[in-house]
mmCIF file of C-alpha atoms in Angstrom:
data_model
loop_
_atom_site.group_PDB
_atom_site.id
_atom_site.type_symbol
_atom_site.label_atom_id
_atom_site.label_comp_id
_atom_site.label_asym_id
_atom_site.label_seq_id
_atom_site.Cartn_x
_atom_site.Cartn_y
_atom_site.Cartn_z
ATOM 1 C CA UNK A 1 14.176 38.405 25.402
ATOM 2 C CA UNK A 2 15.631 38.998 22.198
ATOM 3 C CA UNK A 3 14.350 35.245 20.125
ATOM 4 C CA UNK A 4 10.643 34.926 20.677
ATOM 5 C CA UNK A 5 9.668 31.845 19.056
ATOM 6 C CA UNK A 6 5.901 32.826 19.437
ATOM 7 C CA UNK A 7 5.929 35.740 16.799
ATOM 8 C CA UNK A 8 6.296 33.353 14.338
ATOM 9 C CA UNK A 9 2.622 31.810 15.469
ATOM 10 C CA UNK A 10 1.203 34.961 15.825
ATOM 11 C CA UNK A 11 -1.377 35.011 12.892
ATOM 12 C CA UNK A 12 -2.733 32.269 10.088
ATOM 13 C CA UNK A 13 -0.423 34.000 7.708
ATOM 14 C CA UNK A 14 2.667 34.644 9.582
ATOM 15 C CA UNK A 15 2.154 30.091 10.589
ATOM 16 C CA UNK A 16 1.764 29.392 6.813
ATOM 17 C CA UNK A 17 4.706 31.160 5.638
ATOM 18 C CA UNK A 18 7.358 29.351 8.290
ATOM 19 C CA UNK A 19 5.434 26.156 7.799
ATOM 20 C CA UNK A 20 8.034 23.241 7.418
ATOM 21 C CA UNK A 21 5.892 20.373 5.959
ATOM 22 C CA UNK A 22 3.154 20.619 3.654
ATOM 23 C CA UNK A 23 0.618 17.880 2.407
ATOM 24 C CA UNK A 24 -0.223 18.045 -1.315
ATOM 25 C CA UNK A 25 -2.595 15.723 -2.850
ATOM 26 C CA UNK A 26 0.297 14.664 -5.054
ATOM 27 C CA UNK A 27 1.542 12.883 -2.143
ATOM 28 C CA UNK A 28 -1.053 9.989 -2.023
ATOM 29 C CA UNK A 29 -1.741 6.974 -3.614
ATOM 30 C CA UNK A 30 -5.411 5.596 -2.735
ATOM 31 C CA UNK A 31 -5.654 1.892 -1.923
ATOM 32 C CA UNK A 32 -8.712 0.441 -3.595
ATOM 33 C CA UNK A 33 -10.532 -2.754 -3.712
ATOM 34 C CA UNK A 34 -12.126 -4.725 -6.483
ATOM 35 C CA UNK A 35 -14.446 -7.362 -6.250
ATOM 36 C CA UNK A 36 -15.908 -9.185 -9.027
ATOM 37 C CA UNK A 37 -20.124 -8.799 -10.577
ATOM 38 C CA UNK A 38 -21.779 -5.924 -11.603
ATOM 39 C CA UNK A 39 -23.448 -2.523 -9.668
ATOM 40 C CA UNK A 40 -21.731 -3.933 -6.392
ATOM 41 C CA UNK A 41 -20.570 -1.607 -3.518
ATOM 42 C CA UNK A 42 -19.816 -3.594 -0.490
ATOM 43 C CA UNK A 43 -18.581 -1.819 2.496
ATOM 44 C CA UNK A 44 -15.519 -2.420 4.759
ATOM 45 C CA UNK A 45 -17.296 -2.878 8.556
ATOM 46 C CA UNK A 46 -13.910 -2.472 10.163
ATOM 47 C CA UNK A 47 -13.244 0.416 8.332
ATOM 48 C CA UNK A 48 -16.335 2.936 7.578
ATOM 49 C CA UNK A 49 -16.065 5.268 4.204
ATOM 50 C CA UNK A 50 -14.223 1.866 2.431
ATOM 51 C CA UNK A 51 -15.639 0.225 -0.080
ATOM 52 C CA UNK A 52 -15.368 -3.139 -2.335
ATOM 53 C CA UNK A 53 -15.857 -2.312 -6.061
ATOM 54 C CA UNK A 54 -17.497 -3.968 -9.012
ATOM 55 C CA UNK A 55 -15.437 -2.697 -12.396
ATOM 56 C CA UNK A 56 -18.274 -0.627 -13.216
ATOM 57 C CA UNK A 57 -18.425 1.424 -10.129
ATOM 58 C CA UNK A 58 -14.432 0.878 -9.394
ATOM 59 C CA UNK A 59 -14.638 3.031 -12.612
ATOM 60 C CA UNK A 60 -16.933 5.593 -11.413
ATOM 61 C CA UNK A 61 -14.810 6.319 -8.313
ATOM 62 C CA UNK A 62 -11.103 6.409 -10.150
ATOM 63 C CA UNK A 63 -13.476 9.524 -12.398
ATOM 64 C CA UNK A 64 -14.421 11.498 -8.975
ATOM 65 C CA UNK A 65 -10.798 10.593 -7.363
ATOM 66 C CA UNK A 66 -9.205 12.195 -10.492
ATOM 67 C CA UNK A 67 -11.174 15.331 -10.134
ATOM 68 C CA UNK A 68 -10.065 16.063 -6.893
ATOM 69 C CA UNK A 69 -5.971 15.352 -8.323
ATOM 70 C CA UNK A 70 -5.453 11.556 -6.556
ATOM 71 C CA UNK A 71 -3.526 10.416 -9.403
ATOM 72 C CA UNK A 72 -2.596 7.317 -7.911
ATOM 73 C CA UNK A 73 -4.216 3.802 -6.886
ATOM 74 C CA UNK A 74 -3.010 0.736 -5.781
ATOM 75 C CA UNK A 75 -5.345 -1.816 -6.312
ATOM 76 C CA UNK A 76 -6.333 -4.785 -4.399
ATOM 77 C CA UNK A 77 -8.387 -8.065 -5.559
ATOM 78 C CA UNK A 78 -11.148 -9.754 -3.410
ATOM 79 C CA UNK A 79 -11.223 -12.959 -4.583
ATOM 80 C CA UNK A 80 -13.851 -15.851 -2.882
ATOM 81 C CA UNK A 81 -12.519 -19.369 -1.420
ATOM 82 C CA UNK A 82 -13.388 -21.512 -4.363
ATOM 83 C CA UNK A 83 -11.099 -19.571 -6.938
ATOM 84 C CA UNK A 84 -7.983 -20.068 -3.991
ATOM 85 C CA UNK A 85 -5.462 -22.712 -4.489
ATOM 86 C CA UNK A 86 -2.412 -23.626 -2.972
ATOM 87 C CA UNK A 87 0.244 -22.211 -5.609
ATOM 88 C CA UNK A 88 -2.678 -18.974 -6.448
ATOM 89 C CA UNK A 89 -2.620 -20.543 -10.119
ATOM 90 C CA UNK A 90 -5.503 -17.805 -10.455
ATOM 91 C CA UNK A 91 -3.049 -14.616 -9.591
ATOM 92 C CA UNK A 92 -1.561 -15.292 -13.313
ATOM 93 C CA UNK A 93 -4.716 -16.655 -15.286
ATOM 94 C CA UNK A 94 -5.022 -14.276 -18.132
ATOM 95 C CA UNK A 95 -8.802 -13.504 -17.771
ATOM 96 C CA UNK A 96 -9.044 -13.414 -14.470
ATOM 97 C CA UNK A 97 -11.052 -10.567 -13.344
ATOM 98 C CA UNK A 98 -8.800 -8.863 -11.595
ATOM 99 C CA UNK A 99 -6.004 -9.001 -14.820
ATOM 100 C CA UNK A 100 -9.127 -7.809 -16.815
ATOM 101 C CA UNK A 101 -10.664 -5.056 -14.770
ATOM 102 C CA UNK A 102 -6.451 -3.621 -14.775
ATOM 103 C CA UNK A 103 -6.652 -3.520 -18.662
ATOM 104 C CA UNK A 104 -9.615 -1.605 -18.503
ATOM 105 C CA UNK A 105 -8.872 0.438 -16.119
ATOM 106 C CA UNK A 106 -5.526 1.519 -17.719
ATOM 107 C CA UNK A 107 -7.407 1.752 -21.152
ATOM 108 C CA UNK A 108 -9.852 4.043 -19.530
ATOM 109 C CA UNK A 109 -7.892 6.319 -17.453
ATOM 110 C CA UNK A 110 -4.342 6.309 -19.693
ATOM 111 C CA UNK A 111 -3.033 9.208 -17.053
ATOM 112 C CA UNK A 112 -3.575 7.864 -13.729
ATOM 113 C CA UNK A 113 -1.049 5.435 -12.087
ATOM 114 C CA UNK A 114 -2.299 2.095 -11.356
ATOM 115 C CA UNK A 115 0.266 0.119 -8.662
ATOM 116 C CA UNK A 116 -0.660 -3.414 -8.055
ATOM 117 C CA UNK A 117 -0.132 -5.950 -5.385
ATOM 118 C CA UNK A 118 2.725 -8.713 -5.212
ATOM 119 C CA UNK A 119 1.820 -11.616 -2.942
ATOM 120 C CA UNK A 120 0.149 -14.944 -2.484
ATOM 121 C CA UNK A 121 -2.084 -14.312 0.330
ATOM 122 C CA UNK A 122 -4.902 -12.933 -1.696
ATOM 123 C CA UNK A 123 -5.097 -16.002 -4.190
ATOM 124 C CA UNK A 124 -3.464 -17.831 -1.572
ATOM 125 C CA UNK A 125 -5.933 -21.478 -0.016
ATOM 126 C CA UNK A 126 -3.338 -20.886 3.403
ATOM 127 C CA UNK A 127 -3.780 -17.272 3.422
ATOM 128 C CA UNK A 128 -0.165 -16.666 3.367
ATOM 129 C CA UNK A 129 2.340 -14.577 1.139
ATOM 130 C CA UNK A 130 4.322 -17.782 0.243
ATOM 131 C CA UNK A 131 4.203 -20.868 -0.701
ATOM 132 C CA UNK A 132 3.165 -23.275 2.178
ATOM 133 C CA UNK A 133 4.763 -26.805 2.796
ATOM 134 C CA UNK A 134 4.611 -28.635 6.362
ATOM 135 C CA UNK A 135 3.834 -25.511 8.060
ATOM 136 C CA UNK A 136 6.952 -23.602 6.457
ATOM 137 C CA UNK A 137 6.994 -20.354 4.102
ATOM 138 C CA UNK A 138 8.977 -21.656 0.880
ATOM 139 C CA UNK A 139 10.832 -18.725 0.402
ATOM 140 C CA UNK A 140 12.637 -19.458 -3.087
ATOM 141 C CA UNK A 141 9.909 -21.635 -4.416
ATOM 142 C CA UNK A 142 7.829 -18.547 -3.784
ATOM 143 C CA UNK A 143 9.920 -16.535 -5.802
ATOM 144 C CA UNK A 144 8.400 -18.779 -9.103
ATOM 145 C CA UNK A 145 4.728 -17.921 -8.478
ATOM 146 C CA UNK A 146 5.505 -14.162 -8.048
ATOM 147 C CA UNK A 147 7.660 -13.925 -10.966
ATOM 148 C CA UNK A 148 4.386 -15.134 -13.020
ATOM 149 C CA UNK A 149 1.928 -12.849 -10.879
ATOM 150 C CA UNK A 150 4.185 -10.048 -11.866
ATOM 151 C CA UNK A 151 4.283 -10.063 -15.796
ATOM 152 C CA UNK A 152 0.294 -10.634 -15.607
ATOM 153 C CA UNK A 153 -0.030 -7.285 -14.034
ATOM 154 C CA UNK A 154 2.613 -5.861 -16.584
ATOM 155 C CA UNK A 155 0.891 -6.937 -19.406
ATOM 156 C CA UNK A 156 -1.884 -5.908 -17.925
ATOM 157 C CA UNK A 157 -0.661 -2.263 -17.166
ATOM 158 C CA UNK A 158 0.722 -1.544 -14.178
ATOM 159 C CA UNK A 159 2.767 0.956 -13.483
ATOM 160 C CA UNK A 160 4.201 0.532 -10.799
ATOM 161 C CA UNK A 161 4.536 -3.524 -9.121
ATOM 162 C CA UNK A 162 4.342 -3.491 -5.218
ATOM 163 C CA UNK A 163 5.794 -7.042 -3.694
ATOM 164 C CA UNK A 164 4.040 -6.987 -0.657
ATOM 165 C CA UNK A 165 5.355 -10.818 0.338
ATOM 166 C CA UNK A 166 8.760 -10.085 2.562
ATOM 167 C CA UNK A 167 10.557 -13.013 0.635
ATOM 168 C CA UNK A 168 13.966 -12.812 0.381
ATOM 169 C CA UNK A 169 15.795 -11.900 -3.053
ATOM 170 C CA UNK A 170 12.081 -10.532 -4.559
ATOM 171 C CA UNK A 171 13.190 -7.496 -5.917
ATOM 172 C CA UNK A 172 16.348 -8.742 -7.898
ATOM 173 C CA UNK A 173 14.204 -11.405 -9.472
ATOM 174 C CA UNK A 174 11.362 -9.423 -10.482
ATOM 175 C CA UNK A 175 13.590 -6.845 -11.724
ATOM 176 C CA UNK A 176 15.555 -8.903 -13.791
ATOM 177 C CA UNK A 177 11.939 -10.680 -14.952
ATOM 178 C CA UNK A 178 10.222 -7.605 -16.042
ATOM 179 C CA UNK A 179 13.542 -6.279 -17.759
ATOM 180 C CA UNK A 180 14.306 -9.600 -20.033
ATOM 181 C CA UNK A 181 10.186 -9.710 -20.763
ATOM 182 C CA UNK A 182 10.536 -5.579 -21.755
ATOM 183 C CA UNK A 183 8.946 -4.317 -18.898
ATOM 184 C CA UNK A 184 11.578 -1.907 -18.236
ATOM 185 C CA UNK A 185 9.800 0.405 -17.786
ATOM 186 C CA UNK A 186 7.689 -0.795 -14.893
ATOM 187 C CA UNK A 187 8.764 0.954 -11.402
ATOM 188 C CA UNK A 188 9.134 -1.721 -8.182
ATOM 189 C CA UNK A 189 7.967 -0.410 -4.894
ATOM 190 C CA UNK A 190 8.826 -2.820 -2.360
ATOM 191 C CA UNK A 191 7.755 -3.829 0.899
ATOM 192 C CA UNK A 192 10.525 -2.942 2.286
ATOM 193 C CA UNK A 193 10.261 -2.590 5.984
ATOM 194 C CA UNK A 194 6.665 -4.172 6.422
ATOM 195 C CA UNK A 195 5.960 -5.232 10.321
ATOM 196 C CA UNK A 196 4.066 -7.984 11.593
ATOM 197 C CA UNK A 197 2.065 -5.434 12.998
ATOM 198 C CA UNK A 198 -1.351 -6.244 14.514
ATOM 199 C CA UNK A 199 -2.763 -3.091 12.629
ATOM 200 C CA UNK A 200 -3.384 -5.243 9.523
ATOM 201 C CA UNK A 201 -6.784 -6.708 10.702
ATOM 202 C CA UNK A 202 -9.155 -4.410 9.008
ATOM 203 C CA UNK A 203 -7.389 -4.952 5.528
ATOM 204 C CA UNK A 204 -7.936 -9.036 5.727
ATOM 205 C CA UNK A 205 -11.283 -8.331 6.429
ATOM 206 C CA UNK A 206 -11.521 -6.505 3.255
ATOM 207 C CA UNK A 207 -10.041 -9.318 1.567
ATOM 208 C CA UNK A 208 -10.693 -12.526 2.954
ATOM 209 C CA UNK A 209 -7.077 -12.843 3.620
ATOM 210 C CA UNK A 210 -5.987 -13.360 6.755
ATOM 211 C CA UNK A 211 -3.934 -16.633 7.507
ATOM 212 C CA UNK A 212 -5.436 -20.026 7.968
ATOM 213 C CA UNK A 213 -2.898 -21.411 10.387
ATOM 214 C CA UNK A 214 -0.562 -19.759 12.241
ATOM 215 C CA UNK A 215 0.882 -16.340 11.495
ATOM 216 C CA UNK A 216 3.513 -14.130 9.243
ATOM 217 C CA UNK A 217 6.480 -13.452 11.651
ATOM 218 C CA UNK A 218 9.259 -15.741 9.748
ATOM 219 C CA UNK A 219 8.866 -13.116 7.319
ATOM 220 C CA UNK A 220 7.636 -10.139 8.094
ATOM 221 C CA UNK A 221 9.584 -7.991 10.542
ATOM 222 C CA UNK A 222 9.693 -8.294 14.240
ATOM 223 C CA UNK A 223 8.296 -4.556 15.309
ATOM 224 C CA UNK A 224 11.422 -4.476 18.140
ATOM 225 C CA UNK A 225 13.856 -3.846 15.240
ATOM 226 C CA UNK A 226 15.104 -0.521 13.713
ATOM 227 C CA UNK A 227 18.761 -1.814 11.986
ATOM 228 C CA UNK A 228 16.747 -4.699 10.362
ATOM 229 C CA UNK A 229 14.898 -1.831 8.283
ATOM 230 C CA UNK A 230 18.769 -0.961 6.885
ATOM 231 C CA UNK A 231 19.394 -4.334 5.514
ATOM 232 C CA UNK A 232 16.455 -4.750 4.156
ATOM 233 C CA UNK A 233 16.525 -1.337 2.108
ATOM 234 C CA UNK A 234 20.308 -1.914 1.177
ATOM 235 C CA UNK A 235 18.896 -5.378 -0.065
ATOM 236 C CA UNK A 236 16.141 -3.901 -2.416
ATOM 237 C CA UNK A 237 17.784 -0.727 -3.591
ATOM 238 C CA UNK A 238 20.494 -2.488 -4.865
ATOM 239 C CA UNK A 239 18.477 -5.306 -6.278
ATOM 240 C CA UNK A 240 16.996 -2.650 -8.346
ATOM 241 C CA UNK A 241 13.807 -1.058 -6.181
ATOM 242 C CA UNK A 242 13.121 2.536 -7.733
ATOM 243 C CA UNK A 243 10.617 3.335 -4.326
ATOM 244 C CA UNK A 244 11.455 1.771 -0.377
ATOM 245 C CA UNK A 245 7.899 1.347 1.765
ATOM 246 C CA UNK A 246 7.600 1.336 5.449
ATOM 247 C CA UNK A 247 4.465 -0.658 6.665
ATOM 248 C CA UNK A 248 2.846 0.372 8.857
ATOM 249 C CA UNK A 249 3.333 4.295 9.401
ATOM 250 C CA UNK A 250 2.229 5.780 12.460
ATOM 251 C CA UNK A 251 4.011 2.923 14.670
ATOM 252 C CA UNK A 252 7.200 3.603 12.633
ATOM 253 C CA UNK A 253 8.022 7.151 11.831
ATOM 254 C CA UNK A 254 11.071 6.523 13.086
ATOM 255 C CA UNK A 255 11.502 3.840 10.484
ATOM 256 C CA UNK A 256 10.346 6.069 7.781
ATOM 257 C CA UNK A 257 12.947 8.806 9.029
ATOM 258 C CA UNK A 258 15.981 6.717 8.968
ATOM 259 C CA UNK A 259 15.085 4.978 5.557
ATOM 260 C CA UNK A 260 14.964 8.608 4.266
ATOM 261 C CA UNK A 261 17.938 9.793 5.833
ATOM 262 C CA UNK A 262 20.032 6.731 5.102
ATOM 263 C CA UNK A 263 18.827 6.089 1.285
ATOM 264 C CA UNK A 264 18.967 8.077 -2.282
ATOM 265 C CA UNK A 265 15.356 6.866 -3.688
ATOM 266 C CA UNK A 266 11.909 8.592 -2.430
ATOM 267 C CA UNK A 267 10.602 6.823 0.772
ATOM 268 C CA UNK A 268 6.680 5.554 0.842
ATOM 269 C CA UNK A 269 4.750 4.537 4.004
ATOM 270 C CA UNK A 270 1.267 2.783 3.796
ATOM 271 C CA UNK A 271 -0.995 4.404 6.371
ATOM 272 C CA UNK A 272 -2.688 1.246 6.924
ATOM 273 C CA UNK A 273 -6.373 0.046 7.768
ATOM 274 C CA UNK A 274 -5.970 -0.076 11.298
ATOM 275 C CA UNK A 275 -4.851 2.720 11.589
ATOM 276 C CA UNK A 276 -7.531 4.240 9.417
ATOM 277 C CA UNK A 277 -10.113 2.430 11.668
ATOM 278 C CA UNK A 278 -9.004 3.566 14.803
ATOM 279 C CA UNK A 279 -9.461 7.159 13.982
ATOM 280 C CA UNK A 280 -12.658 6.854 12.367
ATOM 281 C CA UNK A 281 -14.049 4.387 15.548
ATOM 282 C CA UNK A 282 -12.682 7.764 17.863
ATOM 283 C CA UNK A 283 -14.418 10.189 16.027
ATOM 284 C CA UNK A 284 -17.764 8.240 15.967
ATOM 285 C CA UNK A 285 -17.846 7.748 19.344
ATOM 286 C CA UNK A 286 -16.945 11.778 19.672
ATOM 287 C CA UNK A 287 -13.560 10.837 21.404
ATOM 288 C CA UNK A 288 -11.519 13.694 18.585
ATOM 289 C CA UNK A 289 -11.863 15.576 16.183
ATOM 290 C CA UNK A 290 -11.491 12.886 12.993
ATOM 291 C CA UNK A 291 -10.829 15.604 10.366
ATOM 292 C CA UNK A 292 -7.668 17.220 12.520
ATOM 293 C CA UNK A 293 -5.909 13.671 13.392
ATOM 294 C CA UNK A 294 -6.108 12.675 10.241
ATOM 295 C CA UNK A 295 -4.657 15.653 8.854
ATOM 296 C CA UNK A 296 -1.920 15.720 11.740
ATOM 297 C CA UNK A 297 -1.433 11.753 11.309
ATOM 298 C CA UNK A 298 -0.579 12.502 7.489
ATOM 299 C CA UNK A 299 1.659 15.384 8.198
ATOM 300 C CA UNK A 300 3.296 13.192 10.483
ATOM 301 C CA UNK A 301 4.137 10.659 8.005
ATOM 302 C CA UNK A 302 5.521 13.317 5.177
ATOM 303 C CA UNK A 303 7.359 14.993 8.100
ATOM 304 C CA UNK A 304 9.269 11.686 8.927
ATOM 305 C CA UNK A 305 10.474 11.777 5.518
ATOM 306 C CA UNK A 306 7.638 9.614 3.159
ATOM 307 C CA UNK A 307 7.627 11.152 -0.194
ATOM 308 C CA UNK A 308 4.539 9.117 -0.686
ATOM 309 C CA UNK A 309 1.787 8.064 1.537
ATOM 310 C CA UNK A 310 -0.995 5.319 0.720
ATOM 311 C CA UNK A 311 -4.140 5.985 2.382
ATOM 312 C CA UNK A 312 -7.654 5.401 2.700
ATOM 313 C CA UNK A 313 -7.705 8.811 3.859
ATOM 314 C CA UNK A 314 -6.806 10.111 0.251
ATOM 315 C CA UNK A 315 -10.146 11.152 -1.310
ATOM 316 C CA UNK A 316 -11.208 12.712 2.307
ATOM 317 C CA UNK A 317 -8.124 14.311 2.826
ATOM 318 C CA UNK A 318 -7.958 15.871 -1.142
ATOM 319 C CA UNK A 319 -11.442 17.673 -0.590
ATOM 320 C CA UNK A 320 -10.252 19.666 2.488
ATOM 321 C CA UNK A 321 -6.527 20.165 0.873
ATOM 322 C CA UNK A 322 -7.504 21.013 -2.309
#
C-alpha cells in the first residue's frame, strides 16, 4: 500500500501538525445573564455552571473571563412580571437596569465586546418576540418597538446589536436607524437562520421568557427547511448585516456549512442552552466524558464553517484551550 492514511495519526505531534480545525478562545462569545439587586448569584437549574448576575458580581466574572482571553459577551436581561408590558415600554426606558448595568459595564471594561439582545420576549407581558394582537405576531408594528430597543443599547454601548426576533425587514430598519442616529459604527448580527427548535427550554428558564400562549413557529423557522436559511441570509446581508447566525448549532451544521459556503461575511452559530444541558445532565449521570463532547461539539461547529460560536461552554472551554 503506497497511501497509508494512519501515519498521519501515528503520534500527538505528527495529529497536531495535519490538524484541519482548531478552536481558539478568540472564537467565542459568552452568553451572560443579568438580573437586577446587589451580591446576587442565582443559578440556572436546567443548566448547571450558569449563573444570573447582580452588576456587581456580573462585573467580577467579565474580570476572570478576560483573564482567560473571552473577549466577548452577549448579554441577556432577567427582568420580573411586574416591569413586563405589552409593547416592553421598559426595553427603551433610559434607567432601566439593564441600559444602566451596559454603561457600566462598557465604562469598566472599554476592551471587551459587549453584544446585546434584540427582541420583545424578554420585556415582553405575552412572552413573545413581537408585538401581540388577537393571537397574531405584528410583524411591522414590531419593527417600531425594536427600532427604540436598539438605540437604547447604542447609547448605551453596544457593540455589536443581535435581533434575535425573526421579523421580517429587521435588519434594513435597524441599519438605517443606527446609521441616521450615528451609530455607524455599531455591527448587526442577526438571527438569521434561528429554528423553532425545542432546545430553547433551558434559556426561558433563565429568563422568565417563554411564551404565554401558544408558540413561535409563524416566525421562527420550521427545522424541515435548508433553502429557507438562503433567503433569509440574502435578506439580511443585503439589508446591511455585517455577521449571519445559525440557531441552534449542533441540529444544524449543515445550516452553518451552507451559510458559509454560500455568503461573503463571517458565519456565527449559538450553541444553545439545551444543548449545553444535555451534555452536562450526561456527564453527571457518568453517561460521557463532558470535557471531550464539549470540546468535539465545538470543533464541530467551527468545522461547519462558524467563525464565531456563543457558548456557555466559553469560560470552561478557555481554561483547557488556553
Amino acid at each position: 500500500m503506497l497511501r497509508r492514511p494512519r501515519r498521519n495519526r501515528k503520534s500527538a505531534a505528527i495529529r497536531s501538525l495535519v490538524e484541519e480545525t482548531r478552536l481558539s478562545v478568540s472564537d467565542f462569545i459568552f452568553p451572560l445573564f443579568l438580573i437586577d439587586g446587589i451580591n446576587q448569584k442565582v443559578e440556572v437549574k436546567s443548566m448547571p455552571g450558569i449563573y444570573r448576575y447582580s452588576l456587581d458580581l456580573m462585573l467580577e466574572e467579565i474580570d476572570s473571563c478576560l483573564r482567560l482571553g473571552i473577549n466577548a459577551f452577549d448579554i441577556f436581561p432577567a427582568y420580573p412580571e411586574d416591569k413586563k408590558d405589552r409593547f416592553a415600554t421598559e426595553s427603551y426606558r433610559e434607567d432601566t437596569f439593564y441600559l444602566k448595568a451596559l454603561r457600566t459595564i462598557k465604562q469598566t471594561f472599554p476592551e471587551a465586546c459587549i453584544m446585546t439582545d434584540v427582541a420583545m420576549d424578554p420585556y415582553n407581558s405575552d412572552g413573545h418576540d413581537g408585538l401581540v394582537e388577537n393571537g397574531k405576531i405584528l410583524n411591522d408594528e414590531t419593527l417600531e418597538i425594536l427600532g427604540k430597543m436598539t438605540l437604547a443599547q447604542a447609547r448605551a454601548g453596544a457593540d455589536i446589536i443581535g435581533p434575535s426576533d425573526m421579523m421580517d425587514g429587521r435588519v434594513g430598519y435597524l441599519r438605517k436607524l443606527l446609521d441616521e442616529n450615528g451609530f455607524k459604527e455599531v455591527s448587526i448580527m442577526s438571527y438569521t437562520a434561528k429554528y423553532a427548535s425545542a432546545f430553547y427550554n433551558p434559556f426561558r428558564d433563565a429568563l422568565d421568557s417563554a411564551p404565554k400562549s401558544g408558540d413561535k413557529k409563524t416566525y421562527q423557522m420550521d427545522p424541515a427547511n435548508r433553502r429557507e436559511a438562503l433567503v433569509e441570509g440574502q435578506l439580511d446581508m443585503e439589508e446591511g448585516a455585517d455577521f449571519l447566525m445559525v440557531k441552534p448549532a449542533l441540529a444544524y451544521l449543515d445550516i452553518i456549512q451552507l451559510l458559509h459556503q454560500q455568503f461573503p461575511i463571517p458565519i456565527a452559530a449559538y450553541n444553545v442552552s439545551g444543548e449545553y444541558a444535555m451534555i452536562k445532565a450526561s456527564a453527571a449521570n457518568g453517561w460521557l466524558d463532558g470535557e471531550r463532547a464539549m470540546l468535539e461539539s465545538l470543533l464541530s461547529i467551527k468545522r461547519a464553517g462558524a467563525k464565531v460560536i456563543l457558548t456557555y461552554f466559553a469560560k470552561e472551554a478557555a481554561r483547557i484551550i488556553t
